[in-house]
């Protein structure tokens, strides 16, 4: 069951990523990416994975050290739970990047590959986006609002 939940976690987020990458100007994409509820599906998986292990989870996270964390991640449920948490967090980061790119008027052909890069290696994709955002977010551009038609 844990293996199934591990695999399911990513697939629950694919529709949201697909909207942001392949239909960035569609009004429903903006509405969907504007809701923090998009992170709920992987968080439900996270809850299912940790429900029977709350004492171990609490012990690991309330006073973490490398050995305890390594042991936690060495369990299938622990690694799968962290995976679900990372997937949820990555989706929230990706949705924020998408919304910021729309606000800044960044072209979808720039953002599509950058969002895919963020799916795979989120810290690098996020850092690259922050650099692009810093370059593009000038005072006169910051007041520009991109509206969907």
mmCIF file of the C-alpha atoms, coordinates in Angstrom:
data_MODEL
# 
_entry.id   MODEL 
# 
loop_
_atom_site.group_PDB 
_atom_site.id 
_atom_site.type_symbol 
_atom_site.label_atom_id 
_atom_site.label_alt_id 
_atom_site.label_comp_id 
_atom_site.label_asym_id 
_atom_site.label_entity_id 
_atom_site.label_seq_id 
_atom_site.pdbx_PDB_ins_code 
_atom_site.Cartn_x 
_atom_site.Cartn_y 
_atom_site.Cartn_z 
_atom_site.occupancy 
_atom_site.B_iso_or_equiv 
_atom_site.pdbx_formal_charge 
_atom_site.auth_seq_id 
_atom_site.auth_comp_id 
_atom_site.auth_asym_id 
_atom_site.auth_atom_id 
_atom_site.pdbx_PDB_model_num 
ATOM 1   C CA . UNK A 1 1   ? 0.000  0.000  0.000   1.00 0.00 ? 1   UNK A CA 1 
ATOM 2   C CA . UNK A 1 2   ? 2.831  2.423  0.801   1.00 0.00 ? 2   UNK A CA 1 
ATOM 3   C CA . UNK A 1 3   ? 4.313  1.975  -2.668  1.00 0.00 ? 3   UNK A CA 1 
ATOM 4   C CA . UNK A 1 4   ? 0.953  2.745  -4.222  1.00 0.00 ? 4   UNK A CA 1 
ATOM 5   C CA . UNK A 1 5   ? 0.576  5.901  -2.120  1.00 0.00 ? 5   UNK A CA 1 
ATOM 6   C CA . UNK A 1 6   ? 4.120  6.962  -3.032  1.00 0.00 ? 6   UNK A CA 1 
ATOM 7   C CA . UNK A 1 7   ? 3.305  6.650  -6.741  1.00 0.00 ? 7   UNK A CA 1 
ATOM 8   C CA . UNK A 1 8   ? -0.129 8.233  -6.348  1.00 0.00 ? 8   UNK A CA 1 
ATOM 9   C CA . UNK A 1 9   ? 1.259  11.374 -4.713  1.00 0.00 ? 9   UNK A CA 1 
ATOM 10  C CA . UNK A 1 10  ? 2.885  12.759 -7.847  1.00 0.00 ? 10  UNK A CA 1 
ATOM 11  C CA . UNK A 1 11  ? 0.039  11.772 -10.156 1.00 0.00 ? 11  UNK A CA 1 
ATOM 12  C CA . UNK A 1 12  ? -2.431 13.711 -8.019  1.00 0.00 ? 12  UNK A CA 1 
ATOM 13  C CA . UNK A 1 13  ? -0.508 16.890 -8.815  1.00 0.00 ? 13  UNK A CA 1 
ATOM 14  C CA . UNK A 1 14  ? 0.019  16.295 -12.541 1.00 0.00 ? 14  UNK A CA 1 
ATOM 15  C CA . UNK A 1 15  ? -3.266 17.975 -13.606 1.00 0.00 ? 15  UNK A CA 1 
ATOM 16  C CA . UNK A 1 16  ? -2.321 21.182 -11.773 1.00 0.00 ? 16  UNK A CA 1 
ATOM 17  C CA . UNK A 1 17  ? 1.182  21.241 -13.241 1.00 0.00 ? 17  UNK A CA 1 
ATOM 18  C CA . UNK A 1 18  ? -0.241 20.466 -16.697 1.00 0.00 ? 18  UNK A CA 1 
ATOM 19  C CA . UNK A 1 19  ? -2.589 23.443 -16.501 1.00 0.00 ? 19  UNK A CA 1 
ATOM 20  C CA . UNK A 1 20  ? 0.229  25.811 -15.532 1.00 0.00 ? 20  UNK A CA 1 
ATOM 21  C CA . UNK A 1 21  ? 2.611  24.497 -18.199 1.00 0.00 ? 21  UNK A CA 1 
ATOM 22  C CA . UNK A 1 22  ? 0.266  23.777 -21.121 1.00 0.00 ? 22  UNK A CA 1 
ATOM 23  C CA . UNK A 1 23  ? -2.691 26.134 -20.557 1.00 0.00 ? 23  UNK A CA 1 
ATOM 24  C CA . UNK A 1 24  ? -1.190 29.116 -18.744 1.00 0.00 ? 24  UNK A CA 1 
ATOM 25  C CA . UNK A 1 25  ? -3.538 31.730 -20.200 1.00 0.00 ? 25  UNK A CA 1 
ATOM 26  C CA . UNK A 1 26  ? -6.769 29.816 -19.611 1.00 0.00 ? 26  UNK A CA 1 
ATOM 27  C CA . UNK A 1 27  ? -8.829 31.571 -16.935 1.00 0.00 ? 27  UNK A CA 1 
ATOM 28  C CA . UNK A 1 28  ? -9.454 28.315 -15.051 1.00 0.00 ? 28  UNK A CA 1 
ATOM 29  C CA . UNK A 1 29  ? -5.718 27.795 -14.769 1.00 0.00 ? 29  UNK A CA 1 
ATOM 30  C CA . UNK A 1 30  ? -5.339 31.082 -12.925 1.00 0.00 ? 30  UNK A CA 1 
ATOM 31  C CA . UNK A 1 31  ? -8.301 30.303 -10.667 1.00 0.00 ? 31  UNK A CA 1 
ATOM 32  C CA . UNK A 1 32  ? -6.944 26.853 -9.893  1.00 0.00 ? 32  UNK A CA 1 
ATOM 33  C CA . UNK A 1 33  ? -3.366 28.001 -9.289  1.00 0.00 ? 33  UNK A CA 1 
ATOM 34  C CA . UNK A 1 34  ? -4.636 30.762 -7.024  1.00 0.00 ? 34  UNK A CA 1 
ATOM 35  C CA . UNK A 1 35  ? -6.087 28.300 -4.542  1.00 0.00 ? 35  UNK A CA 1 
ATOM 36  C CA . UNK A 1 36  ? -3.916 26.797 -1.820  1.00 0.00 ? 36  UNK A CA 1 
ATOM 37  C CA . UNK A 1 37  ? -6.308 23.847 -1.929  1.00 0.00 ? 37  UNK A CA 1 
ATOM 38  C CA . UNK A 1 38  ? -4.311 22.397 -4.831  1.00 0.00 ? 38  UNK A CA 1 
ATOM 39  C CA . UNK A 1 39  ? -1.929 21.033 -2.200  1.00 0.00 ? 39  UNK A CA 1 
ATOM 40  C CA . UNK A 1 40  ? -4.706 19.065 -0.486  1.00 0.00 ? 40  UNK A CA 1 
ATOM 41  C CA . UNK A 1 41  ? -4.470 15.844 -2.590  1.00 0.00 ? 41  UNK A CA 1 
ATOM 42  C CA . UNK A 1 42  ? -0.817 15.090 -1.716  1.00 0.00 ? 42  UNK A CA 1 
ATOM 43  C CA . UNK A 1 43  ? -1.471 16.185 1.882   1.00 0.00 ? 43  UNK A CA 1 
ATOM 44  C CA . UNK A 1 44  ? -4.278 13.627 2.112   1.00 0.00 ? 44  UNK A CA 1 
ATOM 45  C CA . UNK A 1 45  ? -1.772 10.989 1.025   1.00 0.00 ? 45  UNK A CA 1 
ATOM 46  C CA . UNK A 1 46  ? 0.665  12.336 3.628   1.00 0.00 ? 46  UNK A CA 1 
ATOM 47  C CA . UNK A 1 47  ? -2.007 12.007 6.311   1.00 0.00 ? 47  UNK A CA 1 
ATOM 48  C CA . UNK A 1 48  ? -2.783 8.436  5.270   1.00 0.00 ? 48  UNK A CA 1 
ATOM 49  C CA . UNK A 1 49  ? 0.919  7.563  5.418   1.00 0.00 ? 49  UNK A CA 1 
ATOM 50  C CA . UNK A 1 50  ? 1.599  9.040  8.862   1.00 0.00 ? 50  UNK A CA 1 
ATOM 51  C CA . UNK A 1 51  ? -1.728 8.313  10.596  1.00 0.00 ? 51  UNK A CA 1 
ATOM 52  C CA . UNK A 1 52  ? -0.494 5.046  12.097  1.00 0.00 ? 52  UNK A CA 1 
ATOM 53  C CA . UNK A 1 53  ? 2.952  6.424  12.904  1.00 0.00 ? 53  UNK A CA 1 
ATOM 54  C CA . UNK A 1 54  ? 2.317  9.698  14.724  1.00 0.00 ? 54  UNK A CA 1 
ATOM 55  C CA . UNK A 1 55  ? 4.506  8.872  17.747  1.00 0.00 ? 55  UNK A CA 1 
ATOM 56  C CA . UNK A 1 56  ? 7.495  8.048  15.498  1.00 0.00 ? 56  UNK A CA 1 
ATOM 57  C CA . UNK A 1 57  ? 6.844  11.118 13.358  1.00 0.00 ? 57  UNK A CA 1 
ATOM 58  C CA . UNK A 1 58  ? 6.606  13.363 16.418  1.00 0.00 ? 58  UNK A CA 1 
ATOM 59  C CA . UNK A 1 59  ? 9.807  11.938 17.912  1.00 0.00 ? 59  UNK A CA 1 
ATOM 60  C CA . UNK A 1 60  ? 11.677 12.461 14.656  1.00 0.00 ? 60  UNK A CA 1 
ATOM 61  C CA . UNK A 1 61  ? 10.452 15.958 13.907  1.00 0.00 ? 61  UNK A CA 1 
ATOM 62  C CA . UNK A 1 62  ? 10.284 17.434 17.408  1.00 0.00 ? 62  UNK A CA 1 
ATOM 63  C CA . UNK A 1 63  ? 13.977 16.911 18.149  1.00 0.00 ? 63  UNK A CA 1 
ATOM 64  C CA . UNK A 1 64  ? 15.647 16.043 14.876  1.00 0.00 ? 64  UNK A CA 1 
ATOM 65  C CA . UNK A 1 65  ? 19.153 14.805 14.507  1.00 0.00 ? 65  UNK A CA 1 
ATOM 66  C CA . UNK A 1 66  ? 20.791 13.236 11.502  1.00 0.00 ? 66  UNK A CA 1 
ATOM 67  C CA . UNK A 1 67  ? 20.724 9.655  12.788  1.00 0.00 ? 67  UNK A CA 1 
ATOM 68  C CA . UNK A 1 68  ? 17.039 9.793  13.742  1.00 0.00 ? 68  UNK A CA 1 
ATOM 69  C CA . UNK A 1 69  ? 16.108 11.424 10.442  1.00 0.00 ? 69  UNK A CA 1 
ATOM 70  C CA . UNK A 1 70  ? 18.113 8.835  8.496   1.00 0.00 ? 70  UNK A CA 1 
ATOM 71  C CA . UNK A 1 71  ? 16.277 6.026  10.316  1.00 0.00 ? 71  UNK A CA 1 
ATOM 72  C CA . UNK A 1 72  ? 12.941 7.735  9.635   1.00 0.00 ? 72  UNK A CA 1 
ATOM 73  C CA . UNK A 1 73  ? 13.716 8.118  5.936   1.00 0.00 ? 73  UNK A CA 1 
ATOM 74  C CA . UNK A 1 74  ? 14.874 4.501  5.791   1.00 0.00 ? 74  UNK A CA 1 
ATOM 75  C CA . UNK A 1 75  ? 11.300 3.342  6.367   1.00 0.00 ? 75  UNK A CA 1 
ATOM 76  C CA . UNK A 1 76  ? 8.985  3.105  3.373   1.00 0.00 ? 76  UNK A CA 1 
ATOM 77  C CA . UNK A 1 77  ? 6.244  5.100  5.107   1.00 0.00 ? 77  UNK A CA 1 
ATOM 78  C CA . UNK A 1 78  ? 8.702  7.791  6.277   1.00 0.00 ? 78  UNK A CA 1 
ATOM 79  C CA . UNK A 1 79  ? 10.276 8.278  2.861   1.00 0.00 ? 79  UNK A CA 1 
ATOM 80  C CA . UNK A 1 80  ? 6.838  8.268  1.220   1.00 0.00 ? 80  UNK A CA 1 
ATOM 81  C CA . UNK A 1 81  ? 5.519  10.799 3.724   1.00 0.00 ? 81  UNK A CA 1 
ATOM 82  C CA . UNK A 1 82  ? 8.424  13.151 3.095   1.00 0.00 ? 82  UNK A CA 1 
ATOM 83  C CA . UNK A 1 83  ? 7.890  12.669 -0.639  1.00 0.00 ? 83  UNK A CA 1 
ATOM 84  C CA . UNK A 1 84  ? 4.212  13.675 -0.277  1.00 0.00 ? 84  UNK A CA 1 
ATOM 85  C CA . UNK A 1 85  ? 5.203  16.723 1.745   1.00 0.00 ? 85  UNK A CA 1 
ATOM 86  C CA . UNK A 1 86  ? 7.823  17.739 -0.825  1.00 0.00 ? 86  UNK A CA 1 
ATOM 87  C CA . UNK A 1 87  ? 5.378  17.254 -3.702  1.00 0.00 ? 87  UNK A CA 1 
ATOM 88  C CA . UNK A 1 88  ? 2.768  19.427 -1.951  1.00 0.00 ? 88  UNK A CA 1 
ATOM 89  C CA . UNK A 1 89  ? 5.346  22.124 -1.204  1.00 0.00 ? 89  UNK A CA 1 
ATOM 90  C CA . UNK A 1 90  ? 6.711  22.047 -4.761  1.00 0.00 ? 90  UNK A CA 1 
ATOM 91  C CA . UNK A 1 91  ? 3.204  22.489 -6.133  1.00 0.00 ? 91  UNK A CA 1 
ATOM 92  C CA . UNK A 1 92  ? 2.611  25.519 -3.913  1.00 0.00 ? 92  UNK A CA 1 
ATOM 93  C CA . UNK A 1 93  ? 5.930  26.997 -5.043  1.00 0.00 ? 93  UNK A CA 1 
ATOM 94  C CA . UNK A 1 94  ? 5.087  26.269 -8.676  1.00 0.00 ? 94  UNK A CA 1 
ATOM 95  C CA . UNK A 1 95  ? 1.658  27.878 -8.329  1.00 0.00 ? 95  UNK A CA 1 
ATOM 96  C CA . UNK A 1 96  ? 3.222  30.993 -6.801  1.00 0.00 ? 96  UNK A CA 1 
ATOM 97  C CA . UNK A 1 97  ? 5.778  31.115 -9.623  1.00 0.00 ? 97  UNK A CA 1 
ATOM 98  C CA . UNK A 1 98  ? 2.953  30.771 -12.156 1.00 0.00 ? 98  UNK A CA 1 
ATOM 99  C CA . UNK A 1 99  ? 0.955  33.613 -10.565 1.00 0.00 ? 99  UNK A CA 1 
ATOM 100 C CA . UNK A 1 100 ? 4.015  35.853 -10.337 1.00 0.00 ? 100 UNK A CA 1 
ATOM 101 C CA . UNK A 1 101 ? 4.904  35.129 -13.966 1.00 0.00 ? 101 UNK A CA 1 
ATOM 102 C CA . UNK A 1 102 ? 1.415  36.182 -15.035 1.00 0.00 ? 102 UNK A CA 1 
ATOM 103 C CA . UNK A 1 103 ? 1.650  39.345 -12.939 1.00 0.00 ? 103 UNK A CA 1 
ATOM 104 C CA . UNK A 1 104 ? 5.013  40.184 -14.481 1.00 0.00 ? 104 UNK A CA 1 
ATOM 105 C CA . UNK A 1 105 ? 3.886  39.299 -18.001 1.00 0.00 ? 105 UNK A CA 1 
ATOM 106 C CA . UNK A 1 106 ? 6.548  36.629 -18.472 1.00 0.00 ? 106 UNK A CA 1 
ATOM 107 C CA . UNK A 1 107 ? 6.058  34.625 -21.632 1.00 0.00 ? 107 UNK A CA 1 
ATOM 108 C CA . UNK A 1 108 ? 4.609  31.102 -21.285 1.00 0.00 ? 108 UNK A CA 1 
ATOM 109 C CA . UNK A 1 109 ? 7.462  29.734 -23.433 1.00 0.00 ? 109 UNK A CA 1 
ATOM 110 C CA . UNK A 1 110 ? 9.850  30.871 -20.710 1.00 0.00 ? 110 UNK A CA 1 
ATOM 111 C CA . UNK A 1 111 ? 7.694  29.703 -17.820 1.00 0.00 ? 111 UNK A CA 1 
ATOM 112 C CA . UNK A 1 112 ? 6.691  26.290 -19.194 1.00 0.00 ? 112 UNK A CA 1 
ATOM 113 C CA . UNK A 1 113 ? 10.225 24.874 -19.191 1.00 0.00 ? 113 UNK A CA 1 
ATOM 114 C CA . UNK A 1 114 ? 11.005 26.654 -15.937 1.00 0.00 ? 114 UNK A CA 1 
ATOM 115 C CA . UNK A 1 115 ? 7.998  25.054 -14.252 1.00 0.00 ? 115 UNK A CA 1 
ATOM 116 C CA . UNK A 1 116 ? 9.027  21.630 -15.595 1.00 0.00 ? 116 UNK A CA 1 
ATOM 117 C CA . UNK A 1 117 ? 12.529 22.264 -14.230 1.00 0.00 ? 117 UNK A CA 1 
ATOM 118 C CA . UNK A 1 118 ? 10.928 23.147 -10.901 1.00 0.00 ? 118 UNK A CA 1 
ATOM 119 C CA . UNK A 1 119 ? 8.948  19.895 -10.893 1.00 0.00 ? 119 UNK A CA 1 
ATOM 120 C CA . UNK A 1 120 ? 12.176 17.930 -11.228 1.00 0.00 ? 120 UNK A CA 1 
ATOM 121 C CA . UNK A 1 121 ? 14.627 20.049 -9.203  1.00 0.00 ? 121 UNK A CA 1 
ATOM 122 C CA . UNK A 1 122 ? 12.520 22.541 -7.307  1.00 0.00 ? 122 UNK A CA 1 
ATOM 123 C CA . UNK A 1 123 ? 15.266 24.363 -5.379  1.00 0.00 ? 123 UNK A CA 1 
ATOM 124 C CA . UNK A 1 124 ? 17.116 25.170 -8.613  1.00 0.00 ? 124 UNK A CA 1 
ATOM 125 C CA . UNK A 1 125 ? 13.965 26.063 -10.541 1.00 0.00 ? 125 UNK A CA 1 
ATOM 126 C CA . UNK A 1 126 ? 12.779 28.272 -7.696  1.00 0.00 ? 126 UNK A CA 1 
ATOM 127 C CA . UNK A 1 127 ? 16.168 30.000 -7.415  1.00 0.00 ? 127 UNK A CA 1 
ATOM 128 C CA . UNK A 1 128 ? 16.269 30.613 -11.167 1.00 0.00 ? 128 UNK A CA 1 
ATOM 129 C CA . UNK A 1 129 ? 12.757 32.037 -11.062 1.00 0.00 ? 129 UNK A CA 1 
ATOM 130 C CA . UNK A 1 130 ? 13.700 34.337 -8.188  1.00 0.00 ? 130 UNK A CA 1 
ATOM 131 C CA . UNK A 1 131 ? 16.605 35.655 -10.257 1.00 0.00 ? 131 UNK A CA 1 
ATOM 132 C CA . UNK A 1 132 ? 14.323 36.245 -13.259 1.00 0.00 ? 132 UNK A CA 1 
ATOM 133 C CA . UNK A 1 133 ? 11.719 37.861 -11.022 1.00 0.00 ? 133 UNK A CA 1 
ATOM 134 C CA . UNK A 1 134 ? 14.273 40.200 -9.457  1.00 0.00 ? 134 UNK A CA 1 
ATOM 135 C CA . UNK A 1 135 ? 15.371 41.305 -12.919 1.00 0.00 ? 135 UNK A CA 1 
ATOM 136 C CA . UNK A 1 136 ? 11.821 41.808 -14.196 1.00 0.00 ? 136 UNK A CA 1 
ATOM 137 C CA . UNK A 1 137 ? 10.076 43.186 -11.117 1.00 0.00 ? 137 UNK A CA 1 
ATOM 138 C CA . UNK A 1 138 ? 10.837 46.860 -11.521 1.00 0.00 ? 138 UNK A CA 1 
ATOM 139 C CA . UNK A 1 139 ? 8.646  49.497 -9.834  1.00 0.00 ? 139 UNK A CA 1 
ATOM 140 C CA . UNK A 1 140 ? 6.883  50.432 -13.069 1.00 0.00 ? 140 UNK A CA 1 
ATOM 141 C CA . UNK A 1 141 ? 6.279  46.769 -14.035 1.00 0.00 ? 141 UNK A CA 1 
ATOM 142 C CA . UNK A 1 142 ? 5.110  45.785 -10.562 1.00 0.00 ? 142 UNK A CA 1 
ATOM 143 C CA . UNK A 1 143 ? 1.920  47.792 -11.027 1.00 0.00 ? 143 UNK A CA 1 
ATOM 144 C CA . UNK A 1 144 ? 1.094  46.075 -14.313 1.00 0.00 ? 144 UNK A CA 1 
ATOM 145 C CA . UNK A 1 145 ? -1.584 43.437 -13.950 1.00 0.00 ? 145 UNK A CA 1 
ATOM 146 C CA . UNK A 1 146 ? -1.985 40.723 -16.535 1.00 0.00 ? 146 UNK A CA 1 
ATOM 147 C CA . UNK A 1 147 ? -5.603 39.761 -17.008 1.00 0.00 ? 147 UNK A CA 1 
ATOM 148 C CA . UNK A 1 148 ? -6.893 36.643 -18.653 1.00 0.00 ? 148 UNK A CA 1 
ATOM 149 C CA . UNK A 1 149 ? -9.401 36.951 -21.427 1.00 0.00 ? 149 UNK A CA 1 
# 
